[in-house]
CSV table of C-alpha atoms in Angstrom, one decimal:
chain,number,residue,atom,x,y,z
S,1,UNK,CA,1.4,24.8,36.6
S,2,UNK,CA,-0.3,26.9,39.3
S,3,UNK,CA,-3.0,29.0,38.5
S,4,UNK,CA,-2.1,32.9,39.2
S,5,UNK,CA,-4.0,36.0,39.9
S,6,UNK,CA,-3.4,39.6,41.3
S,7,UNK,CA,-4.6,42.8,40.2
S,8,UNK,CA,-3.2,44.2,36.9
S,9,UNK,CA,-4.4,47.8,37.5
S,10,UNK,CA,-3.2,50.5,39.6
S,11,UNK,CA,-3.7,50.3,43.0
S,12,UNK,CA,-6.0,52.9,44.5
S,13,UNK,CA,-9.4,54.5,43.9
S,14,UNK,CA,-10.7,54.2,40.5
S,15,UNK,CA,-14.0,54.1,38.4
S,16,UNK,CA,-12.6,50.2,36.9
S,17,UNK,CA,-10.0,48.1,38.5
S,18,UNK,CA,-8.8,45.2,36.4
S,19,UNK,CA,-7.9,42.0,38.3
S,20,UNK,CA,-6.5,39.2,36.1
S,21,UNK,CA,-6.3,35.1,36.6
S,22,UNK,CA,-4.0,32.5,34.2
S,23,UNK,CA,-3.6,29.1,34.4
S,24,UNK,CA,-5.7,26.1,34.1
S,25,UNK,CA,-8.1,26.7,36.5
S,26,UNK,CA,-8.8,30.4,35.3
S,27,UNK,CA,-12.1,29.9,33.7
S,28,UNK,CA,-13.1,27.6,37.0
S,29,UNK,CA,-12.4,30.4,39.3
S,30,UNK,CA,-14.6,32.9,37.8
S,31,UNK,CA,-17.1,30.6,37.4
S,32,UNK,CA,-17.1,29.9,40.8
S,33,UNK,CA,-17.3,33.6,41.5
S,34,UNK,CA,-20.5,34.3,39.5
S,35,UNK,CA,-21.9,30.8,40.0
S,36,UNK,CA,-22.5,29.6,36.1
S,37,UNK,CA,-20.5,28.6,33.5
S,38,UNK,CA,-18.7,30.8,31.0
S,39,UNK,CA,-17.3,31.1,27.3
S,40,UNK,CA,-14.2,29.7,26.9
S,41,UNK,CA,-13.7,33.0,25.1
S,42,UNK,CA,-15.4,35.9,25.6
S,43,UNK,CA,-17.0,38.9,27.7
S,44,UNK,CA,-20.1,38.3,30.0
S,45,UNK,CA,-21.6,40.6,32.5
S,46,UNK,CA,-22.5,38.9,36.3
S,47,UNK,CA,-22.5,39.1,39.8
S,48,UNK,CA,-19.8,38.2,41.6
S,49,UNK,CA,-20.4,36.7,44.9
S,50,UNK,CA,-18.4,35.2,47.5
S,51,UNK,CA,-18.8,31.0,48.8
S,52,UNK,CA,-21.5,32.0,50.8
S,53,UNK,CA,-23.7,34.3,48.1
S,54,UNK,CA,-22.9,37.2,49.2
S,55,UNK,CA,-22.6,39.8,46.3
S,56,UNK,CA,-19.1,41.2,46.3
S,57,UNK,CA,-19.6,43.4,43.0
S,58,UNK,CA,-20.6,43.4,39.5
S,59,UNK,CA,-19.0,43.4,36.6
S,60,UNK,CA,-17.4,42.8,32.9
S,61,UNK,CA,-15.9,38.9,32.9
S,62,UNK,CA,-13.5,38.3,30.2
S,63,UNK,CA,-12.0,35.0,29.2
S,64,UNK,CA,-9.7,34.2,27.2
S,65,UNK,CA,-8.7,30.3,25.9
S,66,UNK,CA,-5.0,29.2,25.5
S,67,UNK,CA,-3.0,30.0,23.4
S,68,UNK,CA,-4.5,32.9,22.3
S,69,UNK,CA,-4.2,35.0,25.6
S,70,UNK,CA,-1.3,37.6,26.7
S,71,UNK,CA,0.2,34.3,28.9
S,72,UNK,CA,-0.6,32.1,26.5
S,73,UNK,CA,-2.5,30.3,28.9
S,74,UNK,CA,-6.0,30.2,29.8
S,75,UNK,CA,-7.3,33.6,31.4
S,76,UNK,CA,-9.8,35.5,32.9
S,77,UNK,CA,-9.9,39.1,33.6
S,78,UNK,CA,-12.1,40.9,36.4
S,79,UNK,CA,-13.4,44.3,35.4
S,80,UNK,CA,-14.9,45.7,38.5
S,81,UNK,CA,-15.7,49.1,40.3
S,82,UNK,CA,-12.3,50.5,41.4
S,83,UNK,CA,-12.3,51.0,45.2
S,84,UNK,CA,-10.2,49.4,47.3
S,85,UNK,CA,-12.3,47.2,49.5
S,86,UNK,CA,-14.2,46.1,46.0
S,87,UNK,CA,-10.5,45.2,44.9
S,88,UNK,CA,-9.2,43.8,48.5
S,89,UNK,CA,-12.7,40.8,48.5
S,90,UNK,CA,-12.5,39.7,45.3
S,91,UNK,CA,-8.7,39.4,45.9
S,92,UNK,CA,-9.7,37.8,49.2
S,93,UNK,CA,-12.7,35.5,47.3
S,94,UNK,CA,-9.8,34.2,44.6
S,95,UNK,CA,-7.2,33.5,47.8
S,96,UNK,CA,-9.5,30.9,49.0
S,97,UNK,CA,-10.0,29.2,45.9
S,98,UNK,CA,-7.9,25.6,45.8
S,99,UNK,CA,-5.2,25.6,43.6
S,100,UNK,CA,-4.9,29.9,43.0
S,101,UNK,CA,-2.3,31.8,44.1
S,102,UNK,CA,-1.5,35.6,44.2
S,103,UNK,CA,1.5,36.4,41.0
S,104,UNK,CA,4.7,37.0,41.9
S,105,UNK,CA,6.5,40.6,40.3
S,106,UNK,CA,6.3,39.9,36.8
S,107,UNK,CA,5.0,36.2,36.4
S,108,UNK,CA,2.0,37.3,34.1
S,109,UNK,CA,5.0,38.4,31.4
S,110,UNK,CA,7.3,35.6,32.0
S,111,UNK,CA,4.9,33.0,31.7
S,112,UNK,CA,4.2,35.0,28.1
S,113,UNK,CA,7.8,34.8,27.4
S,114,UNK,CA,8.1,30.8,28.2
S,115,UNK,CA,5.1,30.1,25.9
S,116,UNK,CA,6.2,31.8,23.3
S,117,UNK,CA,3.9,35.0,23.3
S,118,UNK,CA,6.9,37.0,23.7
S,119,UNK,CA,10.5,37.2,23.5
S,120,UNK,CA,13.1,38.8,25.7
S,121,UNK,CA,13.7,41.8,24.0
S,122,UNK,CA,9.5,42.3,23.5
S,123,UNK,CA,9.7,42.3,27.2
S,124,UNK,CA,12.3,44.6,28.0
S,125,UNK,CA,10.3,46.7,25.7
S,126,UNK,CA,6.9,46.2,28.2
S,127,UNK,CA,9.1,46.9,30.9
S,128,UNK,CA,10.2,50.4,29.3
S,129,UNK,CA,6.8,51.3,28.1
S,130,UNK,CA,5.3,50.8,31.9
S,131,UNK,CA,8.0,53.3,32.8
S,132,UNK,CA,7.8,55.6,29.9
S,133,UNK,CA,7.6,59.0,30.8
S,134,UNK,CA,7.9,60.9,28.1
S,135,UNK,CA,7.2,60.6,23.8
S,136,UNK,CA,10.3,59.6,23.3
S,137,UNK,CA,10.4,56.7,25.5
S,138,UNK,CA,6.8,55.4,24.8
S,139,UNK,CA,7.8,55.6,20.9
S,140,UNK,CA,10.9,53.5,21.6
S,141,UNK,CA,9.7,51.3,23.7
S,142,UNK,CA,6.7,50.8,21.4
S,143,UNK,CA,8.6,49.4,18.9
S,144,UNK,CA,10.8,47.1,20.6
S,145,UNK,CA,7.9,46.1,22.4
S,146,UNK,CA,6.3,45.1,18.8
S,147,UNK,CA,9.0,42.7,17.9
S,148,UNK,CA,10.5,45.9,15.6
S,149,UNK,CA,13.9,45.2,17.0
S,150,UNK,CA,13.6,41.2,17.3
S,151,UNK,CA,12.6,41.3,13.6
S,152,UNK,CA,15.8,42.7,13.0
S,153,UNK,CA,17.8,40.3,15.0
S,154,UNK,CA,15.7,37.2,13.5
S,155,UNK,CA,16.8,38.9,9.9
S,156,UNK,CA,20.5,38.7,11.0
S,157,UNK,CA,20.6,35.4,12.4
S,158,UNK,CA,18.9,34.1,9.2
S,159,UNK,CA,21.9,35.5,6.9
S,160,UNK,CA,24.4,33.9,9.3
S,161,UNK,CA,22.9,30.8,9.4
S,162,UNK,CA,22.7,30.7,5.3
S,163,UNK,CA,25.9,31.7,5.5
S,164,UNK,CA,27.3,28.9,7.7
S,165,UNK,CA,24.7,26.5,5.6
S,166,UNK,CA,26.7,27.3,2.5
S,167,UNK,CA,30.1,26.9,4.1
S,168,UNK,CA,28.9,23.2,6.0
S,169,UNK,CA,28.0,21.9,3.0
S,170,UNK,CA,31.3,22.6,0.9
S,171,UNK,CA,32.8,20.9,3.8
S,172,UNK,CA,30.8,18.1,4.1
S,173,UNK,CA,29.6,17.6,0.4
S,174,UNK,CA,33.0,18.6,-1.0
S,175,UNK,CA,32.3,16.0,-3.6
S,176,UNK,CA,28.6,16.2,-4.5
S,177,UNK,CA,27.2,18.8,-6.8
S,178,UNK,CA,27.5,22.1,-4.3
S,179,UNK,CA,29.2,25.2,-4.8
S,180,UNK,CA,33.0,25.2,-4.6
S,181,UNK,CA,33.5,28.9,-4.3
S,182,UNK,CA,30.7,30.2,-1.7
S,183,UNK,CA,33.1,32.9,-0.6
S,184,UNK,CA,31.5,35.8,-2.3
S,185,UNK,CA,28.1,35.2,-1.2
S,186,UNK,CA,29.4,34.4,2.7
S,187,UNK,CA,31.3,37.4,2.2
S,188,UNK,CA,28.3,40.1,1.2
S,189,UNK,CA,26.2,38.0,3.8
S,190,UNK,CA,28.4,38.8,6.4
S,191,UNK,CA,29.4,42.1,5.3
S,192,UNK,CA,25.7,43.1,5.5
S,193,UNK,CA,25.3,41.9,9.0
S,194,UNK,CA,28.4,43.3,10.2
S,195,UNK,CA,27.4,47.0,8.6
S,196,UNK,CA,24.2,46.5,10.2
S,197,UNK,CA,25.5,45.8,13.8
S,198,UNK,CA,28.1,48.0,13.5
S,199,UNK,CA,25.2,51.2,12.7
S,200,UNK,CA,23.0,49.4,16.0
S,201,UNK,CA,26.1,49.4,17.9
S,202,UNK,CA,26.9,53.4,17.7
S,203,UNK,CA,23.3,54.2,18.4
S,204,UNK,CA,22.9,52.2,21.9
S,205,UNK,CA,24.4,55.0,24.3
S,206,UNK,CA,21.8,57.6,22.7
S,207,UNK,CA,19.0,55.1,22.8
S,208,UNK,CA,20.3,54.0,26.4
S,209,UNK,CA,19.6,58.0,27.3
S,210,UNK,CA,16.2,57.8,25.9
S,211,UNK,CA,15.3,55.7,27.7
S,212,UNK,CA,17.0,56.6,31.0
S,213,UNK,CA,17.0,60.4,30.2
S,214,UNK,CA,19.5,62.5,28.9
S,215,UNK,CA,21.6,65.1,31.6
S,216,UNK,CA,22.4,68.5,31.3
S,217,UNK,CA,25.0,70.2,33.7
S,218,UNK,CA,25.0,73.6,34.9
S,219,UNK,CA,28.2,74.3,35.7
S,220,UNK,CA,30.1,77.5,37.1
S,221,UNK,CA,31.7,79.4,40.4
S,222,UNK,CA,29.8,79.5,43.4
S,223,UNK,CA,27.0,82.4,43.2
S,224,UNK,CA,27.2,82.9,39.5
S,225,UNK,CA,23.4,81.5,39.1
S,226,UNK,CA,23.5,77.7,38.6
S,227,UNK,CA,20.8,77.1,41.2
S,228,UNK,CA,18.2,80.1,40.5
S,229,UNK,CA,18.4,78.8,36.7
S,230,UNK,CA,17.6,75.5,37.9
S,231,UNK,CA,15.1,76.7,39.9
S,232,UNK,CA,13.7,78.5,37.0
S,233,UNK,CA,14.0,75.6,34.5
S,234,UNK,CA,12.2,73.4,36.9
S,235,UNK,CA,9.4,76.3,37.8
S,236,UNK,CA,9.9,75.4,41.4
S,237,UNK,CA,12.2,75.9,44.1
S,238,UNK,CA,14.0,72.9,43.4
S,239,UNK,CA,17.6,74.4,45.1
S,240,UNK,CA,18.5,76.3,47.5
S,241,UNK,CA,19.9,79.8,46.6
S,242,UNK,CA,21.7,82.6,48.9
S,243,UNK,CA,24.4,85.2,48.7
S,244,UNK,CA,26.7,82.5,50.8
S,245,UNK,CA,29.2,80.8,48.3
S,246,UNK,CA,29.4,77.3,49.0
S,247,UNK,CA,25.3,76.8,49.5
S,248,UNK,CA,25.2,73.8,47.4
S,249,UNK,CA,27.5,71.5,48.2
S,250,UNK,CA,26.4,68.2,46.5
S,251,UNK,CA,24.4,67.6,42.7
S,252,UNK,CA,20.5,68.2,42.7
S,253,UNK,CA,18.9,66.7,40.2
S,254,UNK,CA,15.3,67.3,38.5
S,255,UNK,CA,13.7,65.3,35.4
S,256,UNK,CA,11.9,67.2,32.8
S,257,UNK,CA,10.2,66.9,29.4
S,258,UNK,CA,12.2,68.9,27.3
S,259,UNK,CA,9.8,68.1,24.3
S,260,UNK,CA,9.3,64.8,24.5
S,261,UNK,CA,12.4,63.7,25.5
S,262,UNK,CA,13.4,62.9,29.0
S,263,UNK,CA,16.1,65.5,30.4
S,264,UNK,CA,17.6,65.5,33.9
S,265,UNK,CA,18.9,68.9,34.8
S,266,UNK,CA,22.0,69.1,37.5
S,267,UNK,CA,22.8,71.4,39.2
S,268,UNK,CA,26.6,71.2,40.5
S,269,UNK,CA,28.5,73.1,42.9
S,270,UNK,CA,30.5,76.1,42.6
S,271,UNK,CA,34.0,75.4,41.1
S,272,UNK,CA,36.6,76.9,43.5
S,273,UNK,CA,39.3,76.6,45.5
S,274,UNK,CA,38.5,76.2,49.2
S,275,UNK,CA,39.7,74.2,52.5
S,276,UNK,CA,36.0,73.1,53.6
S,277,UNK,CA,37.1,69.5,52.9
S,278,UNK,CA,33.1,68.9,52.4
S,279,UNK,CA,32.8,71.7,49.9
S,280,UNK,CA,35.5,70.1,48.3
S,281,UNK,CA,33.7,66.8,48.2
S,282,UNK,CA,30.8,68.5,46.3
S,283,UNK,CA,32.6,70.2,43.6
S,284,UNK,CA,34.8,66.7,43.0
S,285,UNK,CA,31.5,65.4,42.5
S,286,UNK,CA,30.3,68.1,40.6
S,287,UNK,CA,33.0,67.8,38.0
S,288,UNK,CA,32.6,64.4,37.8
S,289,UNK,CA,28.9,64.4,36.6
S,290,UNK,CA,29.9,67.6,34.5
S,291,UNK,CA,32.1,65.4,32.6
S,292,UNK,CA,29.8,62.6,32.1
S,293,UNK,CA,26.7,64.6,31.3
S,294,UNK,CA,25.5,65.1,27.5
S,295,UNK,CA,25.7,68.7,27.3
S,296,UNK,CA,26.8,70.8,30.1
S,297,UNK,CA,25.8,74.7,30.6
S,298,UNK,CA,28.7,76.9,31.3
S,299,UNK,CA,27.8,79.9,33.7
S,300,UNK,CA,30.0,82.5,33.8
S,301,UNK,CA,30.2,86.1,34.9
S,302,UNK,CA,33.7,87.1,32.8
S,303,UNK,CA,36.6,85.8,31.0
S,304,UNK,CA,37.6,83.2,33.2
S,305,UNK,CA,39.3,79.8,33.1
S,306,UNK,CA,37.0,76.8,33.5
S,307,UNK,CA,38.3,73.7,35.1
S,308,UNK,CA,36.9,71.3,32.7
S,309,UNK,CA,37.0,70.8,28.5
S,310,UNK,CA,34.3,72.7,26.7
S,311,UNK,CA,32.9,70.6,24.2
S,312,UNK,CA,31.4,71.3,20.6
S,313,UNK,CA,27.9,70.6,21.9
S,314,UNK,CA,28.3,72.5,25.3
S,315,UNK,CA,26.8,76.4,26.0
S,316,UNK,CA,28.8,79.1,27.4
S,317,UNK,CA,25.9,81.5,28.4
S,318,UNK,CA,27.0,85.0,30.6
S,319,UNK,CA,24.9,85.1,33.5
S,320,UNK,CA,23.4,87.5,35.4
S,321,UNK,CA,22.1,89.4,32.3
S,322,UNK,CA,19.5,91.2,34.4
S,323,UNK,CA,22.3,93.5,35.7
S,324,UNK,CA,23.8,94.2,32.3
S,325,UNK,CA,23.2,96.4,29.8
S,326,UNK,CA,24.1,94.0,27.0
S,327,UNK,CA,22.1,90.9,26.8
S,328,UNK,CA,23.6,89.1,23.8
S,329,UNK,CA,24.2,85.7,24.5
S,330,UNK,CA,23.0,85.9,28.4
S,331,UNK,CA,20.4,84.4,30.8
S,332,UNK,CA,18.7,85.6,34.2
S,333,UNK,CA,17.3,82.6,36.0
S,334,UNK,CA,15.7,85.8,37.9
S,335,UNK,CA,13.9,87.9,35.5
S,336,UNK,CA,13.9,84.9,32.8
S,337,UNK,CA,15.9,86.5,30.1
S,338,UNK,CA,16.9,84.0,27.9
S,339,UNK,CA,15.8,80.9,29.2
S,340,UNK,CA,13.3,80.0,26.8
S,341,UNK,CA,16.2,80.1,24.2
S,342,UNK,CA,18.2,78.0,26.5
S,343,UNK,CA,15.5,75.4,26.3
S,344,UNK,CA,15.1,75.8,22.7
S,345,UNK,CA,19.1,75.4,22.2
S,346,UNK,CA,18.9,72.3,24.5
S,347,UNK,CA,16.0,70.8,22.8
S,348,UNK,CA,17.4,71.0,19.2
S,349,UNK,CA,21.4,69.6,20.4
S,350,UNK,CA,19.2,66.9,21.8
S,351,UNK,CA,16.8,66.0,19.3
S,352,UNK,CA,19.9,65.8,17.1
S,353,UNK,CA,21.2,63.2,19.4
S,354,UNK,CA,18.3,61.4,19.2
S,355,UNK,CA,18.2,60.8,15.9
S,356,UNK,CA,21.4,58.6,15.7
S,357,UNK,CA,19.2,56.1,18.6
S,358,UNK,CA,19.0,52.6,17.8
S,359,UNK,CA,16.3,50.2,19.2
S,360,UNK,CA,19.0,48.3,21.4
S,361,UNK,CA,19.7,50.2,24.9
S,362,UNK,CA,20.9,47.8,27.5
S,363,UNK,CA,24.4,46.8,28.3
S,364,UNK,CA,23.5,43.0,27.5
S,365,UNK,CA,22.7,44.2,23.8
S,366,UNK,CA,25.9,46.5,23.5
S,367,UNK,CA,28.0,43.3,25.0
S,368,UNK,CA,25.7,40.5,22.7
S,369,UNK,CA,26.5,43.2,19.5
S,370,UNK,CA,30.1,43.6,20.6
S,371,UNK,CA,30.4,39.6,20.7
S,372,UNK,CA,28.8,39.0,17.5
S,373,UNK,CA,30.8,41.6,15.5
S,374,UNK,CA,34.4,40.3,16.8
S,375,UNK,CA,33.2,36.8,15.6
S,376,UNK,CA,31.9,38.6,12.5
S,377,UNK,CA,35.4,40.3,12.2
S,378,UNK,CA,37.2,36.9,12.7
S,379,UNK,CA,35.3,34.9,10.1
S,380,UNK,CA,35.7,37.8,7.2
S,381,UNK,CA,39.2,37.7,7.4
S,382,UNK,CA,39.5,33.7,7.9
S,383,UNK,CA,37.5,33.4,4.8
S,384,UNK,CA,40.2,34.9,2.8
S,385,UNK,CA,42.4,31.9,3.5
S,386,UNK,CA,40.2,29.8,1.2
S,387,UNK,CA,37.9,26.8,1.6
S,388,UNK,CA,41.0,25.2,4.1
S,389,UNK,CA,39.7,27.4,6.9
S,390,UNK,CA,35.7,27.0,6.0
S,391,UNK,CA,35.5,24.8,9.3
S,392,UNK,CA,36.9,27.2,11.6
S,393,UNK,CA,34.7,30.1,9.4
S,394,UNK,CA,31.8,28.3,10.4
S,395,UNK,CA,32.4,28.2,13.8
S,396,UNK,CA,32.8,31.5,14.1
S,397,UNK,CA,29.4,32.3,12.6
S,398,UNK,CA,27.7,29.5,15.2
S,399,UNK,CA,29.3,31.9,17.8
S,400,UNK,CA,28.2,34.9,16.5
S,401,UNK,CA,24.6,33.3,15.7
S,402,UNK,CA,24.4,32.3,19.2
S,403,UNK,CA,25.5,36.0,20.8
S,404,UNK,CA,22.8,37.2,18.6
S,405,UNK,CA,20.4,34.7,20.0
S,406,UNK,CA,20.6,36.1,23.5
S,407,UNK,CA,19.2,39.3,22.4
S,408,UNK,CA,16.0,38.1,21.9
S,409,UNK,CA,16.7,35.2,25.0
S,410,UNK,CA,16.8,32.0,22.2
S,411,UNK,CA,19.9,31.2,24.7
S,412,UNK,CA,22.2,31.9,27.9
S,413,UNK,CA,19.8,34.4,29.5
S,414,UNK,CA,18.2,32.5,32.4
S,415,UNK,CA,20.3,34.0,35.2
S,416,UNK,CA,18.9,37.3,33.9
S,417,UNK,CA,15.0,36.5,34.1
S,418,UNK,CA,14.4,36.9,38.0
S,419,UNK,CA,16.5,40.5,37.8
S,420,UNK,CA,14.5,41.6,34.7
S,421,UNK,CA,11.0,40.3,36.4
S,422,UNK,CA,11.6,42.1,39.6
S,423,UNK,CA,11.1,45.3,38.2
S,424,UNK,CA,7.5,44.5,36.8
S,425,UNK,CA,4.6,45.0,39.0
S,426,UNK,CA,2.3,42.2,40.9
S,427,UNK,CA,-0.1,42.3,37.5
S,428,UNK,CA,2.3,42.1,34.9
């Protein structure tokens, strides 16, 4: 297998930059860069220094001996100053070694994940934590990063497989000393996993808007004070605002931190009647997203008839409160009145969400889940029918075994690896 290296910290100016090397010739290349040997496992300061002796840096060398590195493989890692021509000649040094090459996106990780440092979902759960923005993604991703969540699928696969063991062998062993009725204990086996996937299975949409952020539309006529309440949500002029109906014609978007949990805020365009065929574009679209978003934030000036269903978790707030003389349940974006409860609403219908979040939240988990349950479904009602229809019971269960398999990439992933990879960085 080659032997890989690229730089595994951010590029740019720094007081450290971390460069990293795996394969089997990782120890030799940093030994050629400081010119003497080195632990097969440890940390050593030295010079580095290119062919010619020319000192390039100095710095922390730390190797690492397979298995026990984050590849698996044999490793080195480069801890020198962070500037960028520091950086670009020890890159430069490494290129000219035989047999190194620079990574490819995400070939640190994979090469973890065919050795057998990590499993699939461990590195979706990198992959989230490298992008976490707020708490609420770092703590999820955290723990599915951990093997939290693979745990759990490991536990169910167990209970199927003891499950089909016990059914396999009535079939097979009909006439040996086995147990002739295993129904009840296939049954509460299977009952268990099918009341646990059924509890992961309504919490992947919320933990799906953890981690890609939850959205809140502000929704209303033209000029009734969507945009200057975006604007003063965001703390920036993040729309454009004018006495002209019509001004925003297609959704802005901004991402916040509504208290550890990420929140993108939309503002739509006024809901009217018009003939401006582009107008009319925007407020289709707008009504659209409206629809789709988790809570939406109903502006409105009077009693009037809004073009889309209000639901139990939505806020009908009177705008404009600056101009009136009573303020109960109101909001300026202008002079601020009643914003900072309109965060605080937010926050808490939200957080309430979030608690109903589940550690799966990607469509290949919600369609693995889905699989596994139907075959769950099948096999509980076939097992009713006696041992006669143990056989087909147990095939069920190797189906629903193996849809559970894919969650944690045991099987049937492989034309997902160079799509999930992509997204990782050169040093990852």
């Amino acid at each position: 297998m080659d032997t890989i290296f690229a730089l595994a910290s951010a590029p740019g100016k720094a007081g450290v930059a971390v460069i990293r090397v795996s394969g089997p010739l990782a120890r030799n290349a940093a030994e050629n860069l400081c010119g003497g040997q080195l632990p097969p496992r440890g940390m050593t300061f030295r010079s580095l220094k290119t062919a010619e002796g020319d000192i390039l840096d100095q710095g922390m060398i730390l190797t690492f001996e397979a298995p026990k590195s984050f590849t698996g493989e044999d490793v080195a890692e480069l801890q020198v100053h962070g500037s960028n021509a520091v950086v670009s000649a020890v890159l430069g040094s490494l290129g000219r070694i035989g047999g190194l090459r620079l990574a490819e996106p995400g070939e640190f990780t994979r090469r973890a994940l065919m050795n057998g440092r990590m499993d699939l979902a461990q590195v979706e759960g990198l992959a989230d934590l490298i992008d976490a923005e707020t708490e609420a993604q770092r703590t999820q991703a955290v723990k599915v990063m951990s093997g939290v969540f693979s745990k759990r699928a490991e536990d169910w696969r167990k209970d199927l497989i003891r499950a089909g063991a016990l059914l396999e062998a009535t079939i097979d062993f009909a006439d040996e000393e086995v147990p002739v009725d295993v129904t009840p204990e296939v049954n509460e086996l299977l009952g268990r996993v099918h009341d646990d996937l059924k509890v992961v299975s309504s919490g992947i949409s919320t933990a799906e808007r953890i981690r890609e952020g939850f959205e809140v539309a502000i929704v209303g006529r033209p000029n009734v004070g969507k945009s200057t309440l975006l604007n003063a949500l965001a703390g920036r002029e993040a729309a454009i605002t004018s006495e002209f109906e019509g001004t925003t014609r297609d959704v802005i978007e901004v991402r916040m931190d509504f208290d550890g949990l990420p929140v993108t805020l939309m503002d739509t365009a006024g809901l009217r009647t018009t003939d401006d065929a582009v107008e009319n574009i925007g407020i289709s679209r707008a009504k659209d997203r409206a629809r789709s978003a988790d809570v939406r934030v109903f502006l409105v000036e009077s009693d009037e008839d809004i073009d889309i269903e209000i639901m139990p978790d939505d806020i009908v707030l009177r705008s404009k409160v600056d101009l009136l003389s009573c303020k109960e349940n109101g909001i300026s974006g202008l002079s601020g009145e009643g914003v900072d409860s309109l965060v605080a609403r937010l926050t808490a219908k939200l957080k309430g969400r979030a608690l109903k979040a589940e550690l799966a939240s990607r469509e290949r988990h919600r369609v693995a889940i889905s699989r596994a349950m139907n075959s769950l479904s099948s096999a509980m009602k076939l097992l009713d029918s006696g041992p006669s229809a143990y056989d087909i019971v147990a095939e069920e269960l190797r189906d629903a075994s193996q849809a559970l398999g894919m969650l944690v990439g045991r099987i049937g992933v492989e034309d997902l690896l160079d799509e999930i990879f992509a997204s990782f960085c050169l040093g990852k």
